[in-house]
PDB file of C-alpha atoms and ligand atoms in Angstrom:
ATOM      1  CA  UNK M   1     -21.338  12.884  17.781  1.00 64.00           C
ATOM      2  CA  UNK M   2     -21.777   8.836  17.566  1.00 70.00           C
ATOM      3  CA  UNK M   3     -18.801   7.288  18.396  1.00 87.00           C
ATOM      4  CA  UNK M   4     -16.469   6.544  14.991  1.00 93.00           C
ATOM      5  CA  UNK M   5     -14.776   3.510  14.060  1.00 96.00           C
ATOM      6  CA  UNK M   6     -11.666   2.509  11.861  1.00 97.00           C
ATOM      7  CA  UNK M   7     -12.002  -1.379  10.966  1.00 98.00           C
ATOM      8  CA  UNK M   8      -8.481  -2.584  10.331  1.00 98.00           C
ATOM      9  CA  UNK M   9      -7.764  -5.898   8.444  1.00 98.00           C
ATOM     10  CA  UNK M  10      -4.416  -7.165   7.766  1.00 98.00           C
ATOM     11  CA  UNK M  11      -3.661  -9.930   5.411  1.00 98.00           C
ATOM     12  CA  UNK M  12      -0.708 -12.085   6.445  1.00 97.00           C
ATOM     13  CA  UNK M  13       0.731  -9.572   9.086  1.00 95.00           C
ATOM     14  CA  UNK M  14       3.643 -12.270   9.531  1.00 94.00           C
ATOM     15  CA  UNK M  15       4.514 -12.833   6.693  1.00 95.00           C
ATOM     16  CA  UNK M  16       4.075  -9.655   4.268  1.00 94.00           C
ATOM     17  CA  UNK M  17       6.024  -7.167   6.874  1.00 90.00           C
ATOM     18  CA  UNK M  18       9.526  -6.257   5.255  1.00 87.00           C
ATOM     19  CA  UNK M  19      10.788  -2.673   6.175  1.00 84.00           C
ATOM     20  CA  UNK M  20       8.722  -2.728   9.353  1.00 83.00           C
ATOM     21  CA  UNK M  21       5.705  -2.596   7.099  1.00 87.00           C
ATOM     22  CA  UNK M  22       3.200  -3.185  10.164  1.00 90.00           C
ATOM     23  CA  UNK M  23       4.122   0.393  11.387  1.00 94.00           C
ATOM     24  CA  UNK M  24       1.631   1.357   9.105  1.00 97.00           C
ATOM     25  CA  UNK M  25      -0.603  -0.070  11.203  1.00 97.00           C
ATOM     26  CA  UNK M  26       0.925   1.426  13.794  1.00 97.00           C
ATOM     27  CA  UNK M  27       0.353   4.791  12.837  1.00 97.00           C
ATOM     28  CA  UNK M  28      -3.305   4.818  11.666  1.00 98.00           C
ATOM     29  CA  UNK M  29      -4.240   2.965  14.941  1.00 98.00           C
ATOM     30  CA  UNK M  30      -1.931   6.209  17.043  1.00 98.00           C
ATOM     31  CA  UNK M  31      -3.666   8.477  15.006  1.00 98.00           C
ATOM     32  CA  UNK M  32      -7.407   7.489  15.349  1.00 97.00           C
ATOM     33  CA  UNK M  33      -6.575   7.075  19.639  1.00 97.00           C
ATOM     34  CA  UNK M  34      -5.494  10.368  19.292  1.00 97.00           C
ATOM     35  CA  UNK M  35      -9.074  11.676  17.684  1.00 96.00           C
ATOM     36  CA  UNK M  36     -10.930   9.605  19.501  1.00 96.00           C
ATOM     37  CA  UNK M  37     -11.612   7.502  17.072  1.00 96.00           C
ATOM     38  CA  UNK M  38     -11.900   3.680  17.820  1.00 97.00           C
ATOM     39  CA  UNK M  39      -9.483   1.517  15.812  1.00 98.00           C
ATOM     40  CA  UNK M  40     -10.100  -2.487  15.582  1.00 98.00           C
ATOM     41  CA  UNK M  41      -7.548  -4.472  14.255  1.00 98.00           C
ATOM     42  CA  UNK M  42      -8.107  -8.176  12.713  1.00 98.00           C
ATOM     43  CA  UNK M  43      -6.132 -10.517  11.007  1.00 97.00           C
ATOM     44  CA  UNK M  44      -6.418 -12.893   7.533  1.00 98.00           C
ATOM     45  CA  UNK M  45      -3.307 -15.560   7.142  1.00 98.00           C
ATOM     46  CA  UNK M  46      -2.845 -18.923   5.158  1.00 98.00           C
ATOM     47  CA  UNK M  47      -6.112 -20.549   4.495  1.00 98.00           C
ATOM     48  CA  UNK M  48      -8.092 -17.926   6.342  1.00 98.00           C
ATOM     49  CA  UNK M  49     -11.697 -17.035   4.540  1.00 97.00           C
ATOM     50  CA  UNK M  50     -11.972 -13.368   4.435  1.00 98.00           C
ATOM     51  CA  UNK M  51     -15.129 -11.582   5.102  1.00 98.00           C
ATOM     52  CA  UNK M  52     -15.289  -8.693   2.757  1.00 98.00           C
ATOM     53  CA  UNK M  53     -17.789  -6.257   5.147  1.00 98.00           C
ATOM     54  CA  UNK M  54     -15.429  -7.233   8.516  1.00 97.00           C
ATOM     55  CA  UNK M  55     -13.366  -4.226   7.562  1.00 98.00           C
ATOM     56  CA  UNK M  56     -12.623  -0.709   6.097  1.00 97.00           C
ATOM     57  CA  UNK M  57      -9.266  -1.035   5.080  1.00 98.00           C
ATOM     58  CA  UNK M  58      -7.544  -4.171   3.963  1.00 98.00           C
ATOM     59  CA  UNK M  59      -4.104  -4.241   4.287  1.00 98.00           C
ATOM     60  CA  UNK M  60      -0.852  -6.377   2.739  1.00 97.00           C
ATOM     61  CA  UNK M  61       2.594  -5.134   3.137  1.00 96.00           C
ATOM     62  CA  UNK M  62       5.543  -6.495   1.306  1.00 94.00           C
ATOM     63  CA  UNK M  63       7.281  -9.351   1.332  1.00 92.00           C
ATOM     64  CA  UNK M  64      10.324 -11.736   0.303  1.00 91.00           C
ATOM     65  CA  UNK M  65       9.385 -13.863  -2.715  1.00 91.00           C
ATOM     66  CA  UNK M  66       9.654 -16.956  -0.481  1.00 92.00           C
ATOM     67  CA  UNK M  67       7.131 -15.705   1.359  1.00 94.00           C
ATOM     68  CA  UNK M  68       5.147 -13.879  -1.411  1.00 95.00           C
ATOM     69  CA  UNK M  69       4.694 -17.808  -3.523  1.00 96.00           C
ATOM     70  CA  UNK M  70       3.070 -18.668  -0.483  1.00 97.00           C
ATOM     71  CA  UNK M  71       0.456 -15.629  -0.409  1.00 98.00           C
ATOM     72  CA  UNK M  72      -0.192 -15.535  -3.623  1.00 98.00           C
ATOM     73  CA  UNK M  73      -1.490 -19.285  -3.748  1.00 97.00           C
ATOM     74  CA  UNK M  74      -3.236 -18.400  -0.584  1.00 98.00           C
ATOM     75  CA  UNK M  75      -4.849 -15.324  -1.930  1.00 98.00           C
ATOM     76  CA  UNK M  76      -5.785 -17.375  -5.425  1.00 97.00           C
ATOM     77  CA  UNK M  77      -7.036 -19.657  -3.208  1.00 97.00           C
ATOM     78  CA  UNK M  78      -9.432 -18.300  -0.684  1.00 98.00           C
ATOM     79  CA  UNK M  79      -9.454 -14.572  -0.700  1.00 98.00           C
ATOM     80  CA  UNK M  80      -9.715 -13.251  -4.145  1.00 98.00           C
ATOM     81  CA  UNK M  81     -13.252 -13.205  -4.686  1.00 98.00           C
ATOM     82  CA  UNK M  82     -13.857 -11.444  -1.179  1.00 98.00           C
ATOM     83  CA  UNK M  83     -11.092  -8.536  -1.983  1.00 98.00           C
ATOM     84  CA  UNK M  84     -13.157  -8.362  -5.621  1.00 98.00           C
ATOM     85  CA  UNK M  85     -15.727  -7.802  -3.318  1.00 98.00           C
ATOM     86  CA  UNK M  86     -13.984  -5.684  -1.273  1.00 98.00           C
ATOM     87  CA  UNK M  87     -13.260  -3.070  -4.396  1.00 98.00           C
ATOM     88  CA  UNK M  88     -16.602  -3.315  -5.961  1.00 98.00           C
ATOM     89  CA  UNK M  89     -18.157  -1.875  -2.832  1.00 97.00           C
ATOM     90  CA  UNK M  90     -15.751   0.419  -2.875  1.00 96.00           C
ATOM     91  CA  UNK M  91     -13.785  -0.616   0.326  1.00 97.00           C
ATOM     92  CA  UNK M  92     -10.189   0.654   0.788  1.00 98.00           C
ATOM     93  CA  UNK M  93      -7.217  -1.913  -0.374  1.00 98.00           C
ATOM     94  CA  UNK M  94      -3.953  -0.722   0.704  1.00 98.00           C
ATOM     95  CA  UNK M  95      -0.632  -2.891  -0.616  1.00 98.00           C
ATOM     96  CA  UNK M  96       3.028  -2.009  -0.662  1.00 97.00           C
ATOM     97  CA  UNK M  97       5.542  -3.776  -2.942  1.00 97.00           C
ATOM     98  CA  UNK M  98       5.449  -7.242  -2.866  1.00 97.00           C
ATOM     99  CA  UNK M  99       1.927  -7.261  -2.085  1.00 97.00           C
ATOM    100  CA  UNK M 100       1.229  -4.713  -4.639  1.00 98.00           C
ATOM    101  CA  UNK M 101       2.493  -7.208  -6.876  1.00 98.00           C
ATOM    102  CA  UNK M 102      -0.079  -9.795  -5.743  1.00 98.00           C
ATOM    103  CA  UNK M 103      -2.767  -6.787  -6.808  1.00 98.00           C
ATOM    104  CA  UNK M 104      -1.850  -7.517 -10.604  1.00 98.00           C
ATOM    105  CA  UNK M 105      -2.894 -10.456 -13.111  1.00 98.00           C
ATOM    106  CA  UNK M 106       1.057 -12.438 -12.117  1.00 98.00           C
ATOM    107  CA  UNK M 107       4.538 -12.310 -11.021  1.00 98.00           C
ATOM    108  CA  UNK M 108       6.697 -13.955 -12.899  1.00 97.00           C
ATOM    109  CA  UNK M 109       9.856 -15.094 -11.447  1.00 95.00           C
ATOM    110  CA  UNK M 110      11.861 -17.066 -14.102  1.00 93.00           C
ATOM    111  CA  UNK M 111       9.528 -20.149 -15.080  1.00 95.00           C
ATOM    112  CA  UNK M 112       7.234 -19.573 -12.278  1.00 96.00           C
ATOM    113  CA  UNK M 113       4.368 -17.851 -12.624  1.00 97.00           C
ATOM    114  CA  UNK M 114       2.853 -16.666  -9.248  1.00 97.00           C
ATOM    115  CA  UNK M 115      -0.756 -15.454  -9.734  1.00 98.00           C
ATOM    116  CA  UNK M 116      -2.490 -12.384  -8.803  1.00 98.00           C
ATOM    117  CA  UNK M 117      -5.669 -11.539  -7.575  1.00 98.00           C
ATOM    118  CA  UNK M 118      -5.973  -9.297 -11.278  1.00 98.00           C
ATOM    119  CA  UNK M 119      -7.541  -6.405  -9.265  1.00 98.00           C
ATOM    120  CA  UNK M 120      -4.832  -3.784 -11.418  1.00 98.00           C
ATOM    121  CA  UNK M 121      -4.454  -4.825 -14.640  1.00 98.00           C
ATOM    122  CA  UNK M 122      -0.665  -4.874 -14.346  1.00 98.00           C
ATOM    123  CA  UNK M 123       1.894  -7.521 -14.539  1.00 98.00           C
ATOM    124  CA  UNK M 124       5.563  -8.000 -12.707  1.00 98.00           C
ATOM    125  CA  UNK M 125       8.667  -9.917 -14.085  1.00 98.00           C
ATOM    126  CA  UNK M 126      11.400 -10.780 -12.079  1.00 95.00           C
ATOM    127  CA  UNK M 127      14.247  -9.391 -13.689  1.00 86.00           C
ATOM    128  CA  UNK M 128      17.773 -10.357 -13.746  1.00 88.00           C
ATOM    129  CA  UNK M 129      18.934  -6.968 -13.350  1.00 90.00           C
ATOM    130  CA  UNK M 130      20.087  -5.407 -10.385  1.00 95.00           C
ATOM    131  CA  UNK M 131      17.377  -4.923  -8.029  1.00 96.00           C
ATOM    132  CA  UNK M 132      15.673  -1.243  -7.842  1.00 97.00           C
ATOM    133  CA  UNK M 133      16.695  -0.166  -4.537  1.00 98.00           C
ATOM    134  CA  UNK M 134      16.620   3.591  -3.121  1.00 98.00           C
ATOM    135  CA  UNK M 135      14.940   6.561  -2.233  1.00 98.00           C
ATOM    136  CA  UNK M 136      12.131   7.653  -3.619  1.00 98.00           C
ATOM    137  CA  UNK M 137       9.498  10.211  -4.153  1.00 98.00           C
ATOM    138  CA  UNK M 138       6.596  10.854  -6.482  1.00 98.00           C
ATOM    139  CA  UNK M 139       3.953  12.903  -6.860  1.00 98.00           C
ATOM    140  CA  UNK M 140       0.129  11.428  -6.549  1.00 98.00           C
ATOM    141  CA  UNK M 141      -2.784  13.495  -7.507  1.00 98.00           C
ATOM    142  CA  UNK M 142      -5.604  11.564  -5.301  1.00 96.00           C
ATOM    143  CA  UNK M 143      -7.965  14.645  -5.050  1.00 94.00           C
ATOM    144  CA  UNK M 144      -8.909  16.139  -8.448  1.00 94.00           C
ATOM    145  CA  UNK M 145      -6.363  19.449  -9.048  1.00 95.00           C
ATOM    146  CA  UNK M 146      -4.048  18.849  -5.271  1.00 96.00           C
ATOM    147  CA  UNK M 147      -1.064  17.365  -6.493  1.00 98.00           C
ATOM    148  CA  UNK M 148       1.115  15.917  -3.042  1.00 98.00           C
ATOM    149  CA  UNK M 149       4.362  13.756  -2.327  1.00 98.00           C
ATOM    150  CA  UNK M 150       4.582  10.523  -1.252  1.00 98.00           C
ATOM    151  CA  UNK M 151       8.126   9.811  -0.053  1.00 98.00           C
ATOM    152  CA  UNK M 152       9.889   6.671   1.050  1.00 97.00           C
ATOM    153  CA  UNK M 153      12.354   3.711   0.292  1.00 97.00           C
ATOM    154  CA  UNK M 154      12.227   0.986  -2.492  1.00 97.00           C
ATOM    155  CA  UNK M 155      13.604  -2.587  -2.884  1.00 97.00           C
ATOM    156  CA  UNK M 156      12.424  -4.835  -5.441  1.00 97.00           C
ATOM    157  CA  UNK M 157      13.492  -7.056  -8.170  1.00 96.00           C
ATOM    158  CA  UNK M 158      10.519  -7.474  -9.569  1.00 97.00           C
ATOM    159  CA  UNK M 159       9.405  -4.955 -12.202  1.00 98.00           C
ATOM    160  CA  UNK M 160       5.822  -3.806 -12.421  1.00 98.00           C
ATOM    161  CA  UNK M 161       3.957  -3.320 -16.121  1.00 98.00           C
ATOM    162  CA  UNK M 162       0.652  -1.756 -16.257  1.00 98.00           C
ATOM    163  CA  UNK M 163      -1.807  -2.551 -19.137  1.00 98.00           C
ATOM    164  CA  UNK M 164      -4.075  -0.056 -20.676  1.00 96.00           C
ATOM    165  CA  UNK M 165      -6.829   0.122 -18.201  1.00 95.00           C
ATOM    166  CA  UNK M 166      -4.219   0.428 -14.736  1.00 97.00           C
ATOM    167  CA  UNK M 167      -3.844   4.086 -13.728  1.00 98.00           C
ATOM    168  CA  UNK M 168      -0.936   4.590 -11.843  1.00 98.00           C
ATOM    169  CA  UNK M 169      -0.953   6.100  -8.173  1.00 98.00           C
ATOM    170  CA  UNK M 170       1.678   8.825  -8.823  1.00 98.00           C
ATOM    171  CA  UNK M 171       4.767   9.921 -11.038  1.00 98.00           C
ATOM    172  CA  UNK M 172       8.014   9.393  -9.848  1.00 98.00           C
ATOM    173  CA  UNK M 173      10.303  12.730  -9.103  1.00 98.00           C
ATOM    174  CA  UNK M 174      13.205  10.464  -8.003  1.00 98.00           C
ATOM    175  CA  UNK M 175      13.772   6.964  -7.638  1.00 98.00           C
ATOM    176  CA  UNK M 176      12.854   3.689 -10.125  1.00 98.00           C
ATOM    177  CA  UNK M 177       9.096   3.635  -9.198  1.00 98.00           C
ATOM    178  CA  UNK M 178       7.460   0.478 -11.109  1.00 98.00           C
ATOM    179  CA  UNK M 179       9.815  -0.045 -13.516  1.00 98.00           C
ATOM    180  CA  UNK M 180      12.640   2.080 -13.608  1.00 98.00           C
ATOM    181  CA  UNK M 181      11.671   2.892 -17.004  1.00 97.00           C
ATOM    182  CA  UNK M 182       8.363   4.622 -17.453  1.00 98.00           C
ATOM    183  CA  UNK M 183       8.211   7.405 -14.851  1.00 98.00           C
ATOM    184  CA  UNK M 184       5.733   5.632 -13.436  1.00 98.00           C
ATOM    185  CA  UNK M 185       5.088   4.479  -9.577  1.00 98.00           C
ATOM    186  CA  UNK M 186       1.996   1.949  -8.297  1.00 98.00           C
ATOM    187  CA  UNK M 187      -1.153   1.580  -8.800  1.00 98.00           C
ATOM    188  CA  UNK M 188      -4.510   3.518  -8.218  1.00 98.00           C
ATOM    189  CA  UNK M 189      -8.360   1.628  -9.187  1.00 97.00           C
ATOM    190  CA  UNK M 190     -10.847   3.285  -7.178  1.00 96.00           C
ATOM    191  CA  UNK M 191      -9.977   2.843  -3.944  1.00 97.00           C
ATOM    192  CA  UNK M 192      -7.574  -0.076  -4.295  1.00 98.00           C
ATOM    193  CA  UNK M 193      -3.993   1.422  -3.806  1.00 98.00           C
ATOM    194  CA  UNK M 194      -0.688  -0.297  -4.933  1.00 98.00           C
ATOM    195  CA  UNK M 195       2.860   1.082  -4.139  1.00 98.00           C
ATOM    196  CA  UNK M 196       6.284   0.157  -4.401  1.00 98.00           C
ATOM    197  CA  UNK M 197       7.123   2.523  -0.842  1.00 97.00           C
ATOM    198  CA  UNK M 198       7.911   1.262   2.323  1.00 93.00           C
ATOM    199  CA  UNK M 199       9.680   3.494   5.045  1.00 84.00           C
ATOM    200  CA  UNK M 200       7.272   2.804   6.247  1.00 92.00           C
ATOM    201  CA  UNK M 201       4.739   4.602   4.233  1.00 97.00           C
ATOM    202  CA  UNK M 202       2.621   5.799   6.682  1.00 98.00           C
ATOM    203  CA  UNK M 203       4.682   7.251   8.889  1.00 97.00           C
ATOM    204  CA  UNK M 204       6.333   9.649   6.556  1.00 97.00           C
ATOM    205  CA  UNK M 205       3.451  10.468   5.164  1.00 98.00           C
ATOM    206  CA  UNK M 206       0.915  11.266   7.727  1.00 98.00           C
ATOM    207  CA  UNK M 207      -0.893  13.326   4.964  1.00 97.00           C
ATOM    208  CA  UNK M 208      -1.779  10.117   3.369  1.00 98.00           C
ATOM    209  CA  UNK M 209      -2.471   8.279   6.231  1.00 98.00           C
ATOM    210  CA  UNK M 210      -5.008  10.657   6.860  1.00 97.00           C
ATOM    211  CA  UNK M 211      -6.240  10.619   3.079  1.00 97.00           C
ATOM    212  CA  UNK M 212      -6.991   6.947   4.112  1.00 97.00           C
ATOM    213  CA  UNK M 213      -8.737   7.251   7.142  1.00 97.00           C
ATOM    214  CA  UNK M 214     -10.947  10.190   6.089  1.00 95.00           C
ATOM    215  CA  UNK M 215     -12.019   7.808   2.750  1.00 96.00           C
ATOM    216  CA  UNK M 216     -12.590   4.941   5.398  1.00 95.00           C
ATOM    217  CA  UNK M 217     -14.639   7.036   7.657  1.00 93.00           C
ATOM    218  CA  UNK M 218     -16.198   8.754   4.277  1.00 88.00           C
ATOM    219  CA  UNK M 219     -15.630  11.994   6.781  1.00 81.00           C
ATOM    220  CA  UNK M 220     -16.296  14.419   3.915  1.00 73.00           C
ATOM    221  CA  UNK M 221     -15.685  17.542   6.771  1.00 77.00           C
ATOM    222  CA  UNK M 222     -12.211  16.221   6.799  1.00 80.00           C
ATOM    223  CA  UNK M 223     -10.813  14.599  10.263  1.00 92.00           C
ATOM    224  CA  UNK M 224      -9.370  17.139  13.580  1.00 92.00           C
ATOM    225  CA  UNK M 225      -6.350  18.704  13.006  1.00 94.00           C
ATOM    226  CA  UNK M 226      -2.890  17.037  14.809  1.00 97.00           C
ATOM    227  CA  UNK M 227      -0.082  18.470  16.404  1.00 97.00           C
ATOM    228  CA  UNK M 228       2.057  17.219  13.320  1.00 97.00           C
ATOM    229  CA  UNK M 229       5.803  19.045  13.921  1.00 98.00           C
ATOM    230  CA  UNK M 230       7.322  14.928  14.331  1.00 97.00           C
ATOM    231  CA  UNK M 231       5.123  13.929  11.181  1.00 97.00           C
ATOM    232  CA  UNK M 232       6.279  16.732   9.048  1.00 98.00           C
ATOM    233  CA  UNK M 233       9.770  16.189   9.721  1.00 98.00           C
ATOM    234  CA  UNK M 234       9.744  13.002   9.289  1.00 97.00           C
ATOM    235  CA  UNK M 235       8.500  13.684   5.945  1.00 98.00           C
ATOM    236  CA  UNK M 236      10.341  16.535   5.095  1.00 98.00           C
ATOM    237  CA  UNK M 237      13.504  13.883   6.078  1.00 98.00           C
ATOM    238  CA  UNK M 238      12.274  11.382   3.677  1.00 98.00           C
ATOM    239  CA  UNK M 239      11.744  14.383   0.899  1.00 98.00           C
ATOM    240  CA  UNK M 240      15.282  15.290   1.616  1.00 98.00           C
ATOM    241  CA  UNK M 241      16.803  11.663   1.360  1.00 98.00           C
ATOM    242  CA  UNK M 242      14.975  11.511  -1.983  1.00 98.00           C
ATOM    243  CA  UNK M 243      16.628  14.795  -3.447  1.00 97.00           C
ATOM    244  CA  UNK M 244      13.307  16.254  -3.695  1.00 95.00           C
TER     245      UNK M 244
HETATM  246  N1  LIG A   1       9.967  -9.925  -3.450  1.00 83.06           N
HETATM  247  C1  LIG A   1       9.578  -8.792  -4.206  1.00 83.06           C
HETATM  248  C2  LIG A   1      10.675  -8.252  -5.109  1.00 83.06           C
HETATM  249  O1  LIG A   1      11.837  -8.360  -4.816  1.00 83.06           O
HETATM  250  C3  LIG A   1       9.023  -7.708  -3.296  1.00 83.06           C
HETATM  251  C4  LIG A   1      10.043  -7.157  -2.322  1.00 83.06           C
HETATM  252  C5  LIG A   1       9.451  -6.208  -1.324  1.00 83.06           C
HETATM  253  O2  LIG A   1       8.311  -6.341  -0.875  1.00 83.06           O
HETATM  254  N2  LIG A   1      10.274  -5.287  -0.866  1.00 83.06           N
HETATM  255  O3  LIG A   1      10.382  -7.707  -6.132  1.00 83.06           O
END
């Protein structure tokens, strides 16, 4: 079999990595050594240029919004049209909260308007409210007729809108999800992925993980089997934290 290769790119790793966010990383890297599958891990910061074919899956984690005004001018700046790019060929996008926010047209936060890179048509206020904090589960449907969880922990202030044309990733079971008012959680267009779960997300939910790889590899016969009993508890924990 020729040798396989995950391509790994993630966008301000030092900045956008609340919640240990980077164990993400983590995990798809553990889980391609352990397949035998070669894993190559880059990184895009502040006034980086990105090249959209260096990489399968482009990755942003969250972030405070000190830290977020800083991406989002970067990613106005010099990296939306290459993650346009990106999406258009179908390349993966994976963000989680504050840089799902960056996925949508703005985040407002009082008279500030950050901007987005507009790849979900979506938009996030700041609220005054107390933040949305908790956790959470919903269930994602990202394979025509197999509904799944996705469980893990949300903090954010900011509350996510989507417009007309966003399709969201999943419906929440428990938790606040986008808004805390629509029964809605993140963001799905194509293969660009938004979500408002940390935990981190990968690691309790290995299932997805491997959702993620198997698109990146486009490994249509599915990817080896894992001795999972650590994975599933951990997600069955996360499930059970959740209520769900
Ligand atoms: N700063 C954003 C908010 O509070 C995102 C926080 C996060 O990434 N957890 O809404």
């Amino acid at each position: 079999m020729p040798e396989r290769l995950l391509r790994v790119c993630a966008l301000y790793p030092d900045l956008m990595n609340i919640y240990a966010d980077r164990g993400n990383l983590l995990l798809l890297e553990r889980r391609c050594h352990w397949r035998g599958i070669n894993f190559e891990l880059s990184a895009s910061g502040l006034g980086d240029e990105l090249d959209p074919d260096a990489a399968d899956l482009y990755y942003l984690g969250g972030g405070q919004d000190r830290d977020q005004r800083l991406c989002a001018l970067d990613l106005a700046e010099t990296k939306q049209a290459a993650l346009h790019a990106v999406a258009a060929r179908g390349g993966l996008i994976l963000a989680v909260c504050g840089g799902y926010q960056l996925l949508g047209h703005s985040y407002q936060l009082g008279d500030e308007e950050l901007p987005g890179i507009g790849l979900i048509d979506a938009v996030t206020v700041r609220s005054d409210g107390p933040r949305l904090i908790g956790n959470v589960a919903i269930e994602v449907e990202l394979d025509a007729g197999r509904r799944r969880v996705l469980a893990g922990f949300e903090n954010h202030g900011g509350r996510t809108h989507l417009g007309r044309s966003a399709q969201p990733l999943g419906r929440v079971l428990r938790g606040y999800g986008n808004n805390g008012r629509d029964g809605l959680e993140g963001a799905r267009a194509g293969n660009v992925i938004g979500t408002y779960l940390h935990g981190p997300l990968l690691p309790k939910n290995a299932w997805f993980a491997d959702w993620l790889l198997a698109t990146a590899l486009a490994a249509s016969e599915g990817l080896d089997p894992l001795a999972d009993a650590l994975e599933d508890a951990a997600h069955a924990d996360a499930r059970r934290a959740a209520g769900v």
